Amino acid sequence: MNVLPKRYHRIKQVLEKRQPDLTVLTEDVHKPHNLSAIIRTCDAVGILDVHSINETDEFPTFSQVSQGSDKWIFLHTHPDIKTAISYLKSQNFSIYAAHFTEKSLDYRHIDYTQPTAILLGAEKWGVTEDAAELVDGHIIIPMLGMVQSLNVSVAAAVILFEAQRQRLAKKMYDTCRLNSDRYHEILFEWSYPNLATAYQNKGEKYPSLGENGQIIQENS
Ligand code: SAM
């Protein structure tokens, strides 16, 4: 059955605002509700890919907190923080650790319109020393109260909405930022998730879609 035109156009609208050069890397954020809240914020800001490492081997399952947003985000897991950071660097990302050190800059002083990854640390012990040394800089959200840190998902939201503000000002949401191949691939997968799996299993290319999302060409 074809996707409903209304849903298809909504998917297109969302995909056309996704920012492939803005991402988050979580280092052992292990509480499912925190990870889910981060993913939900990423969806709202227009992030498509989230990177994660989890030394416990078990990836936290999503809770109701995500409100289904995990369906619209690609979660990439890496075996360890070094691998994750070198992968992001190879993709031209500057990586900023949300981390408390003497050299931390106010998070508003970063140019998030450049390819940027935000590293967020674990609930209890924060960003590891290894990771802190490998990144391009440290950022901090000024804390003026009695408590020394924010919940990790709150910190993510504060920083990511500053990134969104800067990108809106630069009109980076006004034209589609995904390359055409990835755009069409994801458009099909989000419109026809079950069919997409069937095509993948057969090793076949996805068919083309018509103006309202109807499948117009079956591959032989
Ligand atoms: N005791 C930990 C520490 O010293 O880093 C606190 C960890 S905090 C609850 C979890 C993560 O949230 C941190 O690693 C950091 O990435 C982020 N975070 C929380 N508050 C922040 C703030 N004010 N500025 C920057 N990042 C913050």
Short mmCIF file of C-alpha atoms and ligand atoms in Angstrom, two decimals:
data_model
loop_
_atom_site.label_atom_id
_atom_site.label_comp_id
_atom_site.label_asym_id
_atom_site.label_seq_id
_atom_site.Cartn_x
_atom_site.Cartn_y
_atom_site.Cartn_z
CA MET A 1 0.00 0.00 0.00
CA ASN A 2 1.24 3.49 -0.82
CA VAL A 3 2.26 5.96 1.88
CA LEU A 4 -0.40 8.59 2.57
CA PRO A 5 0.45 11.78 0.63
CA LYS A 6 0.18 13.88 3.81
CA ARG A 7 2.69 11.69 5.62
CA TYR A 8 5.00 11.62 2.60
CA HIS A 9 5.07 15.41 2.38
CA ARG A 10 5.68 15.70 6.12
CA ILE A 11 8.63 13.30 5.85
CA LYS A 12 10.03 15.34 2.96
CA GLN A 13 9.63 18.56 4.91
CA VAL A 14 11.54 17.14 7.89
CA LEU A 15 14.26 15.57 5.77
CA GLU A 16 14.82 18.82 3.90
CA LYS A 17 15.72 20.49 7.21
CA ARG A 18 18.12 17.82 8.45
CA GLN A 19 21.67 19.05 9.11
CA PRO A 20 24.16 16.33 8.18
CA ASP A 21 27.08 18.41 9.49
CA LEU A 22 25.80 18.79 13.04
CA THR A 23 25.96 15.82 15.36
CA VAL A 24 26.25 14.57 18.91
CA LEU A 25 28.60 11.99 20.37
CA THR A 26 27.62 10.50 23.70
CA GLU A 27 30.31 8.86 25.82
CA ASP A 28 28.77 6.24 28.03
CA VAL A 29 25.53 8.09 28.65
CA HIS A 30 23.83 4.99 29.97
CA LYS A 31 20.44 5.98 31.38
CA PRO A 32 17.80 5.22 28.74
CA HIS A 33 15.69 8.26 29.60
CA ASN A 34 18.69 10.57 29.12
CA LEU A 35 19.68 9.08 25.80
CA SER A 36 16.06 9.17 24.66
CA ALA A 37 15.70 12.81 25.66
CA ILE A 38 18.92 13.68 23.78
CA ILE A 39 17.62 11.91 20.66
CA ARG A 40 14.30 13.75 20.91
CA THR A 41 16.15 17.07 21.09
CA CYS A 42 18.32 16.07 18.11
CA ASP A 43 15.17 15.40 16.08
CA ALA A 44 13.79 18.83 17.03
CA VAL A 45 17.00 20.61 16.09
CA GLY A 46 17.29 18.80 12.75
CA ILE A 47 20.11 16.38 13.52
CA LEU A 48 20.10 13.21 11.46
CA ASP A 49 23.02 11.21 12.88
CA VAL A 50 23.90 10.59 16.52
CA HIS A 51 27.08 8.79 17.55
CA SER A 52 27.46 6.84 20.69
CA ILE A 53 29.83 4.65 22.59
CA ASN A 54 28.78 2.49 25.45
CA GLU A 55 31.44 0.58 27.30
CA THR A 56 28.88 -1.54 29.09
CA ASP A 57 28.23 -3.36 25.81
CA GLU A 58 24.53 -3.17 26.31
CA PHE A 59 22.89 -0.34 24.50
CA PRO A 60 20.20 1.29 26.62
CA THR A 61 16.76 0.73 25.21
CA PHE A 62 14.62 3.70 24.43
CA SER A 63 12.00 4.77 26.86
CA GLN A 64 8.74 6.60 26.25
CA VAL A 65 10.75 9.78 26.56
CA SER A 66 11.85 9.60 22.93
CA GLN A 67 8.23 9.79 21.68
CA GLY A 68 9.25 7.76 18.63
CA SER A 69 11.96 10.26 17.62
CA ASP A 70 14.52 7.41 17.47
CA LYS A 71 12.83 6.33 14.22
CA TRP A 72 13.97 9.55 12.54
CA ILE A 73 17.58 9.56 13.73
CA PHE A 74 20.43 7.26 12.75
CA LEU A 75 22.24 6.04 15.83
CA HIS A 76 25.81 4.97 15.06
CA THR A 77 27.64 3.04 17.74
CA HIS A 78 31.42 2.88 18.00
CA PRO A 79 33.51 0.40 19.98
CA ASP A 80 35.41 3.09 21.91
CA ILE A 81 35.82 6.84 22.17
CA LYS A 82 39.10 6.98 20.19
CA THR A 83 37.50 5.26 17.22
CA ALA A 84 34.46 7.52 17.40
CA ILE A 85 36.54 10.69 17.54
CA SER A 86 38.84 9.69 14.71
CA TYR A 87 35.84 8.74 12.59
CA LEU A 88 34.24 12.17 13.15
CA LYS A 89 37.54 13.94 12.46
CA SER A 90 37.89 12.01 9.19
CA GLN A 91 34.48 13.43 8.28
CA ASN A 92 35.75 16.98 8.90
CA PHE A 93 33.86 17.59 12.13
CA SER A 94 35.30 19.85 14.81
CA ILE A 95 34.50 18.18 18.11
CA TYR A 96 33.68 20.15 21.24
CA ALA A 97 33.40 18.41 24.57
CA ALA A 98 30.78 19.76 26.95
CA HIS A 99 33.25 19.53 29.79
CA PHE A 100 34.36 21.50 32.82
CA THR A 101 38.03 22.54 32.57
CA GLU A 102 40.00 25.73 32.96
CA LYS A 103 40.18 26.14 29.22
CA SER A 104 36.41 25.66 28.65
CA LEU A 105 34.78 28.37 26.54
CA ASP A 106 31.27 29.66 27.02
CA TYR A 107 29.18 27.45 24.70
CA ARG A 108 27.83 30.58 22.91
CA HIS A 109 31.31 31.44 21.63
CA ILE A 110 31.49 28.53 19.20
CA ASP A 111 30.56 28.79 15.51
CA TYR A 112 28.09 25.90 15.10
CA THR A 113 27.50 26.68 11.45
CA GLN A 114 30.73 24.80 10.69
CA PRO A 115 30.67 20.97 10.76
CA THR A 116 30.34 20.38 14.51
CA ALA A 117 30.06 17.44 16.87
CA ILE A 118 29.18 17.91 20.54
CA LEU A 119 30.64 15.35 22.93
CA LEU A 120 28.55 14.69 26.04
CA GLY A 121 29.83 12.77 29.04
CA ALA A 122 28.43 10.12 31.34
CA GLU A 123 25.92 11.02 34.02
CA LYS A 124 28.27 10.38 36.95
CA TRP A 125 31.83 11.06 35.83
CA GLY A 126 31.42 13.22 32.73
CA VAL A 127 33.78 13.22 29.73
CA THR A 128 36.86 10.98 30.19
CA GLU A 129 40.35 12.47 30.22
CA ASP A 130 41.25 10.50 27.09
CA ALA A 131 38.35 12.02 25.18
CA ALA A 132 38.96 15.51 26.55
CA GLU A 133 42.50 15.42 25.18
CA LEU A 134 41.46 14.30 21.72
CA VAL A 135 38.80 16.92 20.97
CA ASP A 136 39.18 20.39 19.44
CA GLY A 137 37.90 22.33 22.44
CA HIS A 138 35.87 22.31 25.64
CA ILE A 139 32.65 24.22 26.20
CA ILE A 140 30.66 25.04 29.27
CA ILE A 141 27.20 26.33 30.06
CA PRO A 142 27.79 28.82 32.87
CA MET A 143 26.40 27.57 36.19
CA LEU A 144 25.50 30.28 38.69
CA GLY A 145 23.68 28.22 41.29
CA MET A 146 24.56 25.80 44.06
CA VAL A 147 24.62 22.68 41.86
CA GLN A 148 27.69 22.16 39.68
CA SER A 149 26.22 20.55 36.58
CA LEU A 150 23.05 20.10 34.56
CA ASN A 151 21.43 16.84 33.64
CA VAL A 152 23.21 15.66 30.48
CA SER A 153 20.06 15.83 28.33
CA VAL A 154 19.39 19.39 29.50
CA ALA A 155 22.97 20.39 28.68
CA ALA A 156 22.54 18.83 25.23
CA ALA A 157 19.35 20.82 24.63
CA VAL A 158 20.88 24.14 25.68
CA ILE A 159 23.88 23.71 23.37
CA LEU A 160 21.96 22.26 20.43
CA PHE A 161 19.35 25.02 20.42
CA GLU A 162 22.17 27.57 20.29
CA ALA A 163 23.46 25.65 17.26
CA GLN A 164 19.96 25.75 15.77
CA ARG A 165 19.71 29.51 16.43
CA GLN A 166 22.97 30.16 14.60
CA ARG A 167 22.00 27.92 11.70
CA LEU A 168 18.55 29.51 11.38
CA ALA A 169 20.21 32.93 11.24
CA LYS A 170 22.42 31.68 8.41
CA LYS A 171 19.38 30.21 6.60
CA MET A 172 20.88 26.74 6.77
CA TYR A 173 17.40 25.21 7.10
CA ASP A 174 16.10 26.88 3.96
CA THR A 175 17.52 24.45 1.42
CA CYS A 176 18.05 20.71 1.62
CA ARG A 177 21.54 19.93 2.97
CA LEU A 178 21.58 16.19 2.24
CA ASN A 179 23.14 14.92 -0.95
CA SER A 180 20.61 13.66 -3.45
CA ASP A 181 21.42 9.94 -3.07
CA ARG A 182 21.13 9.96 0.71
CA TYR A 183 18.00 12.11 0.58
CA HIS A 184 16.19 9.71 -1.77
CA GLU A 185 17.36 6.65 0.12
CA ILE A 186 16.09 7.94 3.46
CA LEU A 187 12.90 9.27 1.91
CA PHE A 188 12.08 5.75 0.72
CA GLU A 189 13.08 4.12 4.03
CA TRP A 190 10.95 6.47 6.11
CA SER A 191 8.00 6.23 3.73
CA TYR A 192 8.14 2.44 3.31
CA PRO A 193 10.14 0.96 6.23
CA ASN A 194 9.06 -2.67 5.70
CA LEU A 195 9.48 -2.56 1.96
CA ALA A 196 12.90 -0.92 2.38
CA THR A 197 14.04 -3.90 4.48
CA ALA A 198 12.75 -6.30 1.82
CA TYR A 199 14.70 -4.45 -0.89
CA GLN A 200 17.83 -4.46 1.30
CA ASN A 201 17.52 -8.20 1.91
CA LYS A 202 17.27 -8.81 -1.82
CA GLY A 203 20.22 -6.45 -2.44
CA GLU A 204 18.09 -4.39 -4.81
CA LYS A 205 17.88 -0.65 -5.38
CA TYR A 206 14.81 1.14 -4.07
CA PRO A 207 12.19 2.07 -6.68
CA SER A 208 11.47 5.69 -7.56
CA LEU A 209 8.65 7.59 -5.94
CA GLY A 210 6.06 9.82 -7.56
CA GLU A 211 5.00 13.29 -6.56
CA ASN A 212 2.81 12.05 -3.72
CA GLY A 213 5.07 9.19 -2.67
CA GLN A 214 3.51 6.48 -4.81
CA ILE A 215 5.87 3.78 -6.08
CA ILE A 216 6.18 4.42 -9.78
CA GLN A 217 8.82 2.02 -10.90
CA GLU A 218 9.44 -1.52 -9.68
CA ASN A 219 12.96 -2.79 -10.37
CA SER A 220 13.20 -6.07 -12.20
N1 SAM B 1 30.50 15.15 37.69
C1 SAM B 1 30.41 15.21 36.25
C2 SAM B 1 31.51 16.11 35.69
O1 SAM B 1 32.24 16.70 36.46
O2 SAM B 1 31.66 16.22 34.46
C3 SAM B 1 29.05 15.72 35.88
C4 SAM B 1 28.52 15.04 34.71
S1 SAM B 1 27.11 15.85 34.02
C5 SAM B 1 25.83 15.34 35.01
C6 SAM B 1 26.93 14.90 32.53
C7 SAM B 1 27.38 15.62 31.29
O3 SAM B 1 26.48 16.68 31.02
C8 SAM B 1 28.74 16.25 31.32
O4 SAM B 1 29.77 15.34 31.03
C9 SAM B 1 28.62 17.32 30.25
O5 SAM B 1 28.84 16.74 28.97
C10 SAM B 1 27.17 17.75 30.37
N2 SAM B 1 27.00 18.96 31.20
C11 SAM B 1 26.23 19.09 32.30
N3 SAM B 1 26.26 20.35 32.76
C12 SAM B 1 27.05 21.06 31.91
C13 SAM B 1 27.46 22.42 31.84
N4 SAM B 1 27.07 23.33 32.74
N5 SAM B 1 28.29 22.78 30.83
C14 SAM B 1 28.70 21.88 29.90
N6 SAM B 1 28.33 20.58 29.93
C15 SAM B 1 27.52 20.16 30.92
#
